[in-house]
Coordinates of C-alpha atoms (C1' of nucleotides) in Angstrom, one line a residue:
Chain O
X1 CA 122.2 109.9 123.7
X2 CA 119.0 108.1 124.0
X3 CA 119.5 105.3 121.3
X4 CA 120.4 101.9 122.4
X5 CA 122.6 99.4 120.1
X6 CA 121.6 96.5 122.4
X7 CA 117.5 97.3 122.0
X8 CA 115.9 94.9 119.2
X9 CA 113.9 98.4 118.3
X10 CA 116.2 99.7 114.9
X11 CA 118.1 102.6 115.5
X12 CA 115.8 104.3 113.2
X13 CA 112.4 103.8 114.9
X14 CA 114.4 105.1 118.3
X15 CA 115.8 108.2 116.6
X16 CA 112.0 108.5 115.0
X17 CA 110.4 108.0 118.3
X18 CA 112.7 110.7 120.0
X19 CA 112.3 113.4 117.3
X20 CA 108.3 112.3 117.5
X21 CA 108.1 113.0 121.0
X22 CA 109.8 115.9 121.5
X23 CA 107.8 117.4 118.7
X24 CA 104.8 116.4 120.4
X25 CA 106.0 118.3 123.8
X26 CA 106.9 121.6 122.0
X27 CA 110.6 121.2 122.3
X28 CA 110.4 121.0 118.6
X29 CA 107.6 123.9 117.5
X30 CA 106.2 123.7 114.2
X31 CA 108.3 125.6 111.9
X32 CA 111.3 124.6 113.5
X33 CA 114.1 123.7 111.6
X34 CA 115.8 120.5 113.0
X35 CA 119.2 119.4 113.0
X36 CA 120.6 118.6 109.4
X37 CA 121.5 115.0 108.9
X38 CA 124.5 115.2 108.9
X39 CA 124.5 116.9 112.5
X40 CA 122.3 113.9 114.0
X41 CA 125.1 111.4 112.1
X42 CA 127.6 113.5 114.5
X43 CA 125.1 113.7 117.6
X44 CA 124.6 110.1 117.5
X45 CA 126.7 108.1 115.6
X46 CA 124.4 106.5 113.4
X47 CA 125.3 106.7 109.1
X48 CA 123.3 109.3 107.1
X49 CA 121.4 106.4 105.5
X50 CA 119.7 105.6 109.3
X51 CA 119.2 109.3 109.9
X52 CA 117.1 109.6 106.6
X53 CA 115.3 106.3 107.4
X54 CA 114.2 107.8 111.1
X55 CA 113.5 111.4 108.7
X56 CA 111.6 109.5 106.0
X57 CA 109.0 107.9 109.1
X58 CA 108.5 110.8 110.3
X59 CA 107.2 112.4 106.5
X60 CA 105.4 109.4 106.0
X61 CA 103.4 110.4 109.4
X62 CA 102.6 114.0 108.5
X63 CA 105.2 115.6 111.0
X64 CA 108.1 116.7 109.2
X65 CA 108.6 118.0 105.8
X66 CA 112.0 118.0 103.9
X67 CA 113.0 120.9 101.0
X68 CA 115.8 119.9 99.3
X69 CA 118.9 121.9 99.8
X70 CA 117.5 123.9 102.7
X71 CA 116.7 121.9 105.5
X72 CA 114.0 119.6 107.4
X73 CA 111.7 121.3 109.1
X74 CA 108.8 120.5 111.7
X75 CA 105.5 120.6 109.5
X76 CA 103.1 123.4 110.1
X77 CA 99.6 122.5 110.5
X78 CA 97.5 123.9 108.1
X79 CA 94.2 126.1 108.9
X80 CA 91.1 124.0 109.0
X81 CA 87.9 124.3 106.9
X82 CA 84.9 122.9 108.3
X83 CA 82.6 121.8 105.6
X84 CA 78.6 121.4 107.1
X85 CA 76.5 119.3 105.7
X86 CA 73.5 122.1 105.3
X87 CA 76.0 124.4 103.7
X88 CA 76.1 122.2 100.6
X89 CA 72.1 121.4 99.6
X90 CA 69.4 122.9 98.3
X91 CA 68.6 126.1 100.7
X92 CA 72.0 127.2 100.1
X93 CA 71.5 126.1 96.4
X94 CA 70.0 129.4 94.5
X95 CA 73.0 132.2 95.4
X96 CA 73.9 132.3 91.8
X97 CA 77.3 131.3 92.1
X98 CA 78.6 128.0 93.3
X99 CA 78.6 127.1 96.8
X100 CA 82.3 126.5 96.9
X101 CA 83.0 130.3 95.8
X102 CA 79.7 131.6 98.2
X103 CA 81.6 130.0 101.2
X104 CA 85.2 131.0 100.2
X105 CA 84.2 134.6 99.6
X106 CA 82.1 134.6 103.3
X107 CA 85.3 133.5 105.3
X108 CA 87.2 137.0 103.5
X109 CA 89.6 134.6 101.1
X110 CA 89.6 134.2 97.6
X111 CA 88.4 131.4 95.8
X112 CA 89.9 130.6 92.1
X113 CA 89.4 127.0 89.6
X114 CA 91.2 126.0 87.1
X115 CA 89.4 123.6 84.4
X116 CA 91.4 120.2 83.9
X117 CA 89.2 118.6 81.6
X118 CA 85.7 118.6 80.0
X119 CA 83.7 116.7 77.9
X120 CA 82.2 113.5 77.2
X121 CA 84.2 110.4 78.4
X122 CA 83.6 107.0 79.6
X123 CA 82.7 107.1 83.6
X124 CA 84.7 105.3 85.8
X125 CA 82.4 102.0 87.1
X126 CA 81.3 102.8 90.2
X127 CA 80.1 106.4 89.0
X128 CA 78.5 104.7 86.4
X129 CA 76.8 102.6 88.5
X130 CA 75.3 106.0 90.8
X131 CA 74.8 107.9 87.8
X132 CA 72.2 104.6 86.5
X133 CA 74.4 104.3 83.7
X134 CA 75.4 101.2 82.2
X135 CA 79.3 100.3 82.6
X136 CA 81.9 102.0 79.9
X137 CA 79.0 104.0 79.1
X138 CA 79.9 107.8 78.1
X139 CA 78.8 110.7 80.3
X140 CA 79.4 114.4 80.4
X141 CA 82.5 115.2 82.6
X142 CA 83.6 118.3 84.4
X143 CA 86.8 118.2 86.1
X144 CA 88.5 120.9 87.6
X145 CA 91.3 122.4 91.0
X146 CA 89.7 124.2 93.2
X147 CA 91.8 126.9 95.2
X148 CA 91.6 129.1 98.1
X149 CA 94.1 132.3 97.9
X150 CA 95.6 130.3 95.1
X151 CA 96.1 127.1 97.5
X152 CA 95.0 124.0 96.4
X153 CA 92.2 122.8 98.3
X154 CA 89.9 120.3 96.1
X155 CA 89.7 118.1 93.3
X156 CA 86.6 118.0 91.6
X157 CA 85.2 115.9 89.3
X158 CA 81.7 116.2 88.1
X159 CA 79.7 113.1 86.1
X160 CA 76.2 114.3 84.5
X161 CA 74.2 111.6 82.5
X162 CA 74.1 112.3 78.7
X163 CA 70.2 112.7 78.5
X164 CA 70.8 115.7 80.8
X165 CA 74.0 117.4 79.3
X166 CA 74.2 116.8 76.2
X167 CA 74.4 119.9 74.1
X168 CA 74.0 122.3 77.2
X169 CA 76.6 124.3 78.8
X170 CA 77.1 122.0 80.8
X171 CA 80.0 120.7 78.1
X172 CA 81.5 124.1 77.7
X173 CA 84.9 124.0 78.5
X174 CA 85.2 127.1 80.8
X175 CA 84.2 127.3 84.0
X176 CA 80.5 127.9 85.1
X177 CA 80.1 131.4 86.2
X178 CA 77.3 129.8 88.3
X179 CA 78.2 126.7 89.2
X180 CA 77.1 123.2 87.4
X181 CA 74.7 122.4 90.6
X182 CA 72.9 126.0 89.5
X183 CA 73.1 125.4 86.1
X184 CA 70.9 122.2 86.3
X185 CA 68.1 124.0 87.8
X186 CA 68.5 126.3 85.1
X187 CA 67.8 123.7 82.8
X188 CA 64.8 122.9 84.8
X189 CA 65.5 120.1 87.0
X190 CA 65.1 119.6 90.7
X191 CA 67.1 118.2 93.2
X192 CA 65.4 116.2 95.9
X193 CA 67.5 114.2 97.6
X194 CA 71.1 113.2 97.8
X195 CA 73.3 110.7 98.9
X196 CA 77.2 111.8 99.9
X197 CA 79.4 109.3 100.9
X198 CA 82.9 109.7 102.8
X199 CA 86.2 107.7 102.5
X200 CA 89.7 108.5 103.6
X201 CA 93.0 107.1 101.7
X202 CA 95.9 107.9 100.7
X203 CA 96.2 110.1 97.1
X204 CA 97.7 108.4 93.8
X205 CA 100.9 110.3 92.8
X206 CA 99.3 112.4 90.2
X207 CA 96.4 113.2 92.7
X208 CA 99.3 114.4 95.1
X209 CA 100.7 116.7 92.4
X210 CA 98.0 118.5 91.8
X211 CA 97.1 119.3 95.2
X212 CA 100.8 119.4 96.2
X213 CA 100.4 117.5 98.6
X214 CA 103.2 116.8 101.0
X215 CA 103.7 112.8 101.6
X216 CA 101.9 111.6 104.7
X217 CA 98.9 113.1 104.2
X218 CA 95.5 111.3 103.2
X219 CA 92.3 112.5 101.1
X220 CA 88.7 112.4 102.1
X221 CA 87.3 111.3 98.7
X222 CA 83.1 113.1 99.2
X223 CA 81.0 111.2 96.4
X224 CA 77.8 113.4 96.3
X225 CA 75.2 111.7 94.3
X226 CA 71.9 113.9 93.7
X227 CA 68.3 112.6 92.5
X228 CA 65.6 114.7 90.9
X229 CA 61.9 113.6 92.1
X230 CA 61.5 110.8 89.7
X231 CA 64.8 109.0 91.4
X232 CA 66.9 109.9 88.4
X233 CA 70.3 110.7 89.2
X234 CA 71.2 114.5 87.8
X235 CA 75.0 114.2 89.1
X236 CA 77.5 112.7 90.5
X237 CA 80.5 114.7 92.1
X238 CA 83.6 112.7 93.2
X239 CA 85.7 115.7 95.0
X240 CA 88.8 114.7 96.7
X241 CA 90.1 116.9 99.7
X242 CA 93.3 117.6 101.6
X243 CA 92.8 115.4 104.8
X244 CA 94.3 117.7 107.0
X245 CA 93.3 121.1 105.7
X246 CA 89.4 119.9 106.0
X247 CA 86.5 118.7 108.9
X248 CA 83.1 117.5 108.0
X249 CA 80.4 118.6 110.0
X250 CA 77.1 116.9 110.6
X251 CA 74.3 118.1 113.0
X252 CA 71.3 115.9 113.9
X253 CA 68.3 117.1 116.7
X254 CA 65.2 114.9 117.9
X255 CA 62.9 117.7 117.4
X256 CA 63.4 117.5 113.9
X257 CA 62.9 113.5 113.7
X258 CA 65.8 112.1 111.2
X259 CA 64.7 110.7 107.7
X260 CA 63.8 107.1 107.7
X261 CA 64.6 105.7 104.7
X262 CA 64.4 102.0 104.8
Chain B
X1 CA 113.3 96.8 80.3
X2 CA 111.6 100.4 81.0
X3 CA 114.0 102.3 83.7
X4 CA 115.9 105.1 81.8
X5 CA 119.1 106.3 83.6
X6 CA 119.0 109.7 81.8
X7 CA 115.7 110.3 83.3
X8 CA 115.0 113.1 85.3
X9 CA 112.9 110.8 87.5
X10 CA 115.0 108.9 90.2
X11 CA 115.0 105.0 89.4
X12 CA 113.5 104.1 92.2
X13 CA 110.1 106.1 91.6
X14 CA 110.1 104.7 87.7
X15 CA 110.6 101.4 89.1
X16 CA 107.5 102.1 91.5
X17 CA 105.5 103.8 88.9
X18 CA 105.9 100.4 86.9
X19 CA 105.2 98.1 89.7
X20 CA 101.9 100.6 90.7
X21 CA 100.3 100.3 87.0
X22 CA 100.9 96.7 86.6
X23 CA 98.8 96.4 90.1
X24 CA 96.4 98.8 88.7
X25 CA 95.4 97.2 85.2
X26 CA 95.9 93.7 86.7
X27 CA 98.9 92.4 85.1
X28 CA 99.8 91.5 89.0
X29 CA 96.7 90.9 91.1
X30 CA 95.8 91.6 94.7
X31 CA 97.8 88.4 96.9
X32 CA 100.0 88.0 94.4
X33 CA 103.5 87.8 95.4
X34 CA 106.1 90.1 94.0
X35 CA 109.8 89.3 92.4
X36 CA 112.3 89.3 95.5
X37 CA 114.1 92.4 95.8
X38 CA 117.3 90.6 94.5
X39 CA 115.4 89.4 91.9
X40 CA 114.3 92.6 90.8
X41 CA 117.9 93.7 91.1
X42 CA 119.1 91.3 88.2
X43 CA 116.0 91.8 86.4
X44 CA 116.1 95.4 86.2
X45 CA 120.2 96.4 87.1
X46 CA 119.4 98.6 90.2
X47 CA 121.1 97.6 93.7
X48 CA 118.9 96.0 96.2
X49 CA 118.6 99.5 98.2
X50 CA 117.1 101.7 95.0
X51 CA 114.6 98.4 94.7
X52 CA 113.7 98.7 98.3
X53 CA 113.1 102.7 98.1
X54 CA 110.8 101.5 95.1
X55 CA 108.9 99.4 96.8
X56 CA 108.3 101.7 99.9
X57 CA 107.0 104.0 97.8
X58 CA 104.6 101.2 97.4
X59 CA 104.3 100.4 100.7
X60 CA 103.8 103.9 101.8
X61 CA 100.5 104.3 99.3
X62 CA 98.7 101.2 100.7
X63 CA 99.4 98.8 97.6
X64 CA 102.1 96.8 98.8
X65 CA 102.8 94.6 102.0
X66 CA 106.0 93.0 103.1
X67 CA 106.4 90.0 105.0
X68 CA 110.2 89.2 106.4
X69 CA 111.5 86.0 105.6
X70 CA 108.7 85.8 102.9
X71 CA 108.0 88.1 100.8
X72 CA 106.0 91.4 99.3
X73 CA 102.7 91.1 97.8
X74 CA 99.7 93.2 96.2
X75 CA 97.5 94.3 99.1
X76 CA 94.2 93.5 99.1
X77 CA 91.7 95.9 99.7
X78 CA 89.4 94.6 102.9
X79 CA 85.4 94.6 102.5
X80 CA 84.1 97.9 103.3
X81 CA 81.4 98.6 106.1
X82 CA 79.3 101.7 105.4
X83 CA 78.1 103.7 108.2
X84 CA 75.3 105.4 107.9
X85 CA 74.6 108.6 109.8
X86 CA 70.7 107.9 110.8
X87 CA 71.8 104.3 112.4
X88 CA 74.0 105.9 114.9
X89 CA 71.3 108.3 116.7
X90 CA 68.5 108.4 119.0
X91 CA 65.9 106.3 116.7
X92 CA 68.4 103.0 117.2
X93 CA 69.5 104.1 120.6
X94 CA 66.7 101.9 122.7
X95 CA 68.0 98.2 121.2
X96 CA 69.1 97.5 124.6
X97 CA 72.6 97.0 123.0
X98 CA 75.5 99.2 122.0
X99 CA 74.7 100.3 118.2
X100 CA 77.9 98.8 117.2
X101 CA 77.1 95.2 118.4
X102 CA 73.0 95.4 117.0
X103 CA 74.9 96.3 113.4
X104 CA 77.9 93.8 113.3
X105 CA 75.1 91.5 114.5
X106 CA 72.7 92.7 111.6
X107 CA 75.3 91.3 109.3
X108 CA 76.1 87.8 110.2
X109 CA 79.3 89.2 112.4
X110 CA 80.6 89.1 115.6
X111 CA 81.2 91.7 117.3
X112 CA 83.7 91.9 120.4
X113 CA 85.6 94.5 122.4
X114 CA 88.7 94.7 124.5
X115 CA 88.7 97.4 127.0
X116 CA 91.9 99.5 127.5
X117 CA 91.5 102.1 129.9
X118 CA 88.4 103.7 132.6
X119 CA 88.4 105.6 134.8
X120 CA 89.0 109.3 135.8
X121 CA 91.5 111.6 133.8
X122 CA 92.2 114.8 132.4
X123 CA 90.8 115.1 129.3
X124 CA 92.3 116.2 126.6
X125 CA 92.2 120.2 125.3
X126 CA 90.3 119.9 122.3
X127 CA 87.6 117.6 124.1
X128 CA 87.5 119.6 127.4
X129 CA 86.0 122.2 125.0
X130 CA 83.3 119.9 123.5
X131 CA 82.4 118.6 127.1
X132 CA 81.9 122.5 128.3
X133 CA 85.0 121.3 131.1
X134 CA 87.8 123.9 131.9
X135 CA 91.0 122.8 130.1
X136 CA 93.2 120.8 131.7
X137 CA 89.7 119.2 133.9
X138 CA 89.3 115.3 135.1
X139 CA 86.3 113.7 133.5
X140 CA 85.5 110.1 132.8
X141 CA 87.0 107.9 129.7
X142 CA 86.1 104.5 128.5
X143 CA 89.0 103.8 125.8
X144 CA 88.1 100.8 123.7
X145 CA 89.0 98.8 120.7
X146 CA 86.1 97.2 118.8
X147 CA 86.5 94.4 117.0
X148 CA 84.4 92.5 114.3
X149 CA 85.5 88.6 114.1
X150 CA 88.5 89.2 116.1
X151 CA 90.0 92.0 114.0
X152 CA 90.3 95.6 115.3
X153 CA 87.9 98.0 113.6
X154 CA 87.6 100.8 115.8
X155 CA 89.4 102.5 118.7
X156 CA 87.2 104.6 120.6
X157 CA 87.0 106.9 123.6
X158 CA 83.9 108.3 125.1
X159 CA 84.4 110.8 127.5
X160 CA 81.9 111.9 129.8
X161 CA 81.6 114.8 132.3
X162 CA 82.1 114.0 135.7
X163 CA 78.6 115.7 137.2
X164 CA 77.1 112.8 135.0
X165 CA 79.3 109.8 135.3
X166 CA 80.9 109.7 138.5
X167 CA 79.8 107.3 140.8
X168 CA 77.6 105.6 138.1
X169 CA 78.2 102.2 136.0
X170 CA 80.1 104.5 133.4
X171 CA 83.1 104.4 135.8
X172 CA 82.6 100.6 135.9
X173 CA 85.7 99.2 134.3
X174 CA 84.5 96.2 132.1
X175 CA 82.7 96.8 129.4
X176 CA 78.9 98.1 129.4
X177 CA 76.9 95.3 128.1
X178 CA 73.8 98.0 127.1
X179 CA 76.6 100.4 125.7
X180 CA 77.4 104.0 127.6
X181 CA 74.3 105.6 125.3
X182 CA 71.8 103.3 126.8
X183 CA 73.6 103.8 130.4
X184 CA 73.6 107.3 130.4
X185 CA 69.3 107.2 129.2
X186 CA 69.0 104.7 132.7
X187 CA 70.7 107.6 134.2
X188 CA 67.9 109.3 133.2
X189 CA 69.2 112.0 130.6
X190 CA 68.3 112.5 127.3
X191 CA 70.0 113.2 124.1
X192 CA 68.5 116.1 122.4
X193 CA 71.1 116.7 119.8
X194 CA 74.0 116.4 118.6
X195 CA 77.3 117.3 116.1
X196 CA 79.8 114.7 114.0
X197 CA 82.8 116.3 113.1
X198 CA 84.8 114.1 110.4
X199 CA 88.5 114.0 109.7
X200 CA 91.3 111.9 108.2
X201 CA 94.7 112.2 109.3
X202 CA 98.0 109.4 109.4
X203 CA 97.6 107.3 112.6
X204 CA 100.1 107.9 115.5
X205 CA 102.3 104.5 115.8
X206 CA 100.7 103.3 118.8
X207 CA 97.2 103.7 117.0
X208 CA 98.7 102.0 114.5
X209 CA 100.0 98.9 116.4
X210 CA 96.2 98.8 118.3
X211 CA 94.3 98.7 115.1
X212 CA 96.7 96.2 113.4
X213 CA 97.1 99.1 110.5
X214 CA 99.7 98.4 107.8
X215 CA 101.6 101.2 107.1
X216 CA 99.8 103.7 104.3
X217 CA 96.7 103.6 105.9
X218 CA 95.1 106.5 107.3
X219 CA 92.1 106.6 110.2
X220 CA 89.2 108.7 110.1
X221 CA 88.5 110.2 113.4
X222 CA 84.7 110.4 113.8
X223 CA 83.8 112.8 116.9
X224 CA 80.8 113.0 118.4
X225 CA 79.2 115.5 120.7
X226 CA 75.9 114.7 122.0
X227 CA 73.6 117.0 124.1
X228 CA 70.5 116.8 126.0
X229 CA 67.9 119.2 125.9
X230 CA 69.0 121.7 128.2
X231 CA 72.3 121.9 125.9
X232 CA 74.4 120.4 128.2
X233 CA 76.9 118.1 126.9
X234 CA 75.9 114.3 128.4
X235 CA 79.3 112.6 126.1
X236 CA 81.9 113.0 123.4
X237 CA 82.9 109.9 121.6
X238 CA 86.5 110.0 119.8
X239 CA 86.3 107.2 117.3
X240 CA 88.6 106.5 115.0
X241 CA 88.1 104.1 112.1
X242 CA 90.9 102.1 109.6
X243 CA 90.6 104.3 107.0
X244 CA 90.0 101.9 103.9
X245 CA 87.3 99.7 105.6
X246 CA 85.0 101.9 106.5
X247 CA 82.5 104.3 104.3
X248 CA 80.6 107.1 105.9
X249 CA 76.9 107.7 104.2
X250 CA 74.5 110.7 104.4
X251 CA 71.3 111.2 103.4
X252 CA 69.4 114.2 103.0
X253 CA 65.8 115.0 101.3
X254 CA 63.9 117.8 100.2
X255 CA 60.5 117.2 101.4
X256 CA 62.1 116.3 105.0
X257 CA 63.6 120.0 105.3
X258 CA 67.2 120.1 106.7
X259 CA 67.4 121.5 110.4
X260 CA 69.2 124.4 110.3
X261 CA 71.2 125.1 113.3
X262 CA 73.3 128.2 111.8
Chain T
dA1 C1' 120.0 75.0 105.0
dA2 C1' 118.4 78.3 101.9
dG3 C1' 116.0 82.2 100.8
dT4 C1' 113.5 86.3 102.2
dG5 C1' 112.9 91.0 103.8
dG6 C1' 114.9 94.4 107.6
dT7 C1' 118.7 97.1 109.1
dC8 C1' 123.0 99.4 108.8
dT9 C1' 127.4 101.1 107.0
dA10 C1' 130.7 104.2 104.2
dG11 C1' 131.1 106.5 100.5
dA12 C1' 129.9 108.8 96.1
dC13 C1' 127.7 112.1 93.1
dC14 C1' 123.8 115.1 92.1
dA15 C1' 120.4 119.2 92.3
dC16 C1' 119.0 122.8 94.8
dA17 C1' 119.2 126.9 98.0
dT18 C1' 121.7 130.4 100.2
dA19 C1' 125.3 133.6 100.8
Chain D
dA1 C1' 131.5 128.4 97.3
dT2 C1' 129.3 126.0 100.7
dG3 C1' 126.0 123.2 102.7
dT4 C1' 121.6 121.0 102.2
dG5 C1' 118.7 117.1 101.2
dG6 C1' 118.0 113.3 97.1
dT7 C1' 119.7 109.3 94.9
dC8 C1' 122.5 105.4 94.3
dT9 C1' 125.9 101.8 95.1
dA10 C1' 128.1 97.5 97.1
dG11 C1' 128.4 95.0 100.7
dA12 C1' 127.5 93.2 105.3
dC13 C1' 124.9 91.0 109.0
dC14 C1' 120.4 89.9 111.1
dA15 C1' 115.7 87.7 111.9
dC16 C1' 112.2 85.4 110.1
dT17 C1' 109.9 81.7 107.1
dT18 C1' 109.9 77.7 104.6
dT19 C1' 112.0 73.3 103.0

DNA sequence: AAGTGGTCTAGACCACATA
DNA sequence: ATGTGGTCTAGACCACTTT
């Protein structure tokens, strides 16, 4: 119909670009199921290996997902969770649970964890470098799935300096009942300032198989570095989230002048 | 040498899995070129296509770039620029230049911008909500692309409400040597407040061409909603950043207590 | 001219889901 | 049993880059 054998576009990208547009009008709603390949090799006379090519762009953009045996199908759009910024420090810190399960819970859904690993291990070099550490140098971590009604939702992994962890419950293989950030305070520290800083990219495999994520979409990697009031660093949390299941939120006013540091 | 045709795995993900740990311990650093794909076809006994779905694989998780007619190479990673949250309000608002331009400048860059589109349209749903206009309403964009040294960084849209812009220099279709935030304080407005909502998704192809982005790499879309004091919306900026160049920072103290909006 | 990646074909077999 | 997407092959032609 609409592809064009003469056009230096590949027939690929054309068929792409007309399944990408007519999702974007509604003609294709989300859930849909669209033709199989071998129907779009009849519709327009293109091999199966071009129809999977056009197919595979579309994955790779988020739009489409493909089950095996059953059908592609227009990708549904996830729910959104809008994480605040004020939601995750110290006000919100003493509920006696963690903040993740506080939050959950509040919005009526069920939040779960499983524990992947805990202990002592050698930090990665840029966490060694927040946590004042020096490189290859061993620290306590935490590292766990966090889910909502079962769902995957984030990957979180924990780094406490030794002189802080060492020997506390902190290295107890379970999860805390509490949380960690609660379980510091317990132990007597403060937190008085933090640092969180926000990337986007796209997830290694085995990063993708744990939050079965489909292809196409990215993480937001949130490193959240917290100091007591001597400037010593009690933790370091690298949590990776599903980029399109998540929105950050920040709020600033002039009435409340910002922090000046530098 | 390491494929294994009894495998569950398909050969071209073990192919890809090799390829992806030899980039990540080294063994093949970032610029270096690859084997050619008919190389890699004697060397390991697959045909050219299951050597080409290997390194799309690649391709698709930001590690690999292709040249035609030259050949595929180890990405490498770009120089990150942090952006911190207290540099983009009201304290560095009065420079007398757009923040963007004061910062590139800051850092021995050069900052430049190509305007693509002002003027009057119909804005669209999700930012007619933001600017407190009925769906489907006309307000005013500015649609840029920032660049620093010549390469496309940003691609933004600032959209203001037509009871503030129209008629003003914001409808003024070269760029704003002050920036819009400084032109709308001429006006004689003032931002009380405001809300950064963060999110990463896959760029749309024609993002994607605009920003230069090879494939693999997601954008972070930054929106901003500022107010003034009598809450009315003055502008909402739709940024969206290359996803792996760009670092978002926060900062937050105790002794400064968090302003807490609920 | 030679070599590279980009596109496309036709055909085969497989694993998975449904009826 | 049938139909689906997943993988793989061998071969062809093209456009681009370098020599």
């Amino acid at each position: 119909m609409a592809l064009d054998r003469t056009d230096d576009r590949p027939l690929s990208s054309q068929l792409a670009d007309v399944l990408r547009s007519e999702i974007h009008d509604g003609t294709r709603p989300p859930s849909s199921q669209l033709p199989t390949e071998s129907k779009f090799h009849e519709i327009y006379g293109v091999s199966r290996t071009t129809v999977r090519a056009a197919l595979q762009q579309l994955v790779n953009e988020g739009l489409v997902v493909t089950r095996k045996g059953y059908g592609s199908y227009v990708r549904e759009q996830p729910p959104i969770r809008r994480i605040s910024s004020d939601r995750r420090h110290a006000i919100h810190r003493a509920s006696g649970k963690p903040i993740f399960d506080t939050e959950v819970i509040e919005r009526g859904h069920l939040p779960s964890r499983r524990m992947l690993q805990v202990g002592e291990a050698k930090a990665p070099s840029d966490i060694a470098q927040w946590l004042q550490v020096e490189p290859g140098g061993s620290v306590i971590v935490r590292c766990r799935l966090q889910l909502i009604d079962d769902q995957p939702t984030c990957l979180s992994a924990s780094y406490f300096p030794l002189w802080l962890a060492k020997g506390t419950r902190l290295e107890q293989p379970n999860a805390l009942p509490e949380g960690p950030d609660n379980t510091i305070e317990a132990l007597g520290y403060k937190f008085a300032r933090g640092v969180e800083v926000l990337s986007a990219r796209m997830p290694a495999p085995e990063e993708a198989r744990l939050l079965r994520l489909p292809p196409g979409v990215p993480v937001v990697r949130l490193l959240d570095i917290d100091y007591d009031e001597q400037g010593r660093t009690l933790q370091v949390a690298d949590d990776l989230y599903v980029g399109d299941r998540h929105e950050f939120l920040y709020e600033w006013a002039e009435t409340q002048p910002e922090v000046v540091t530098r």
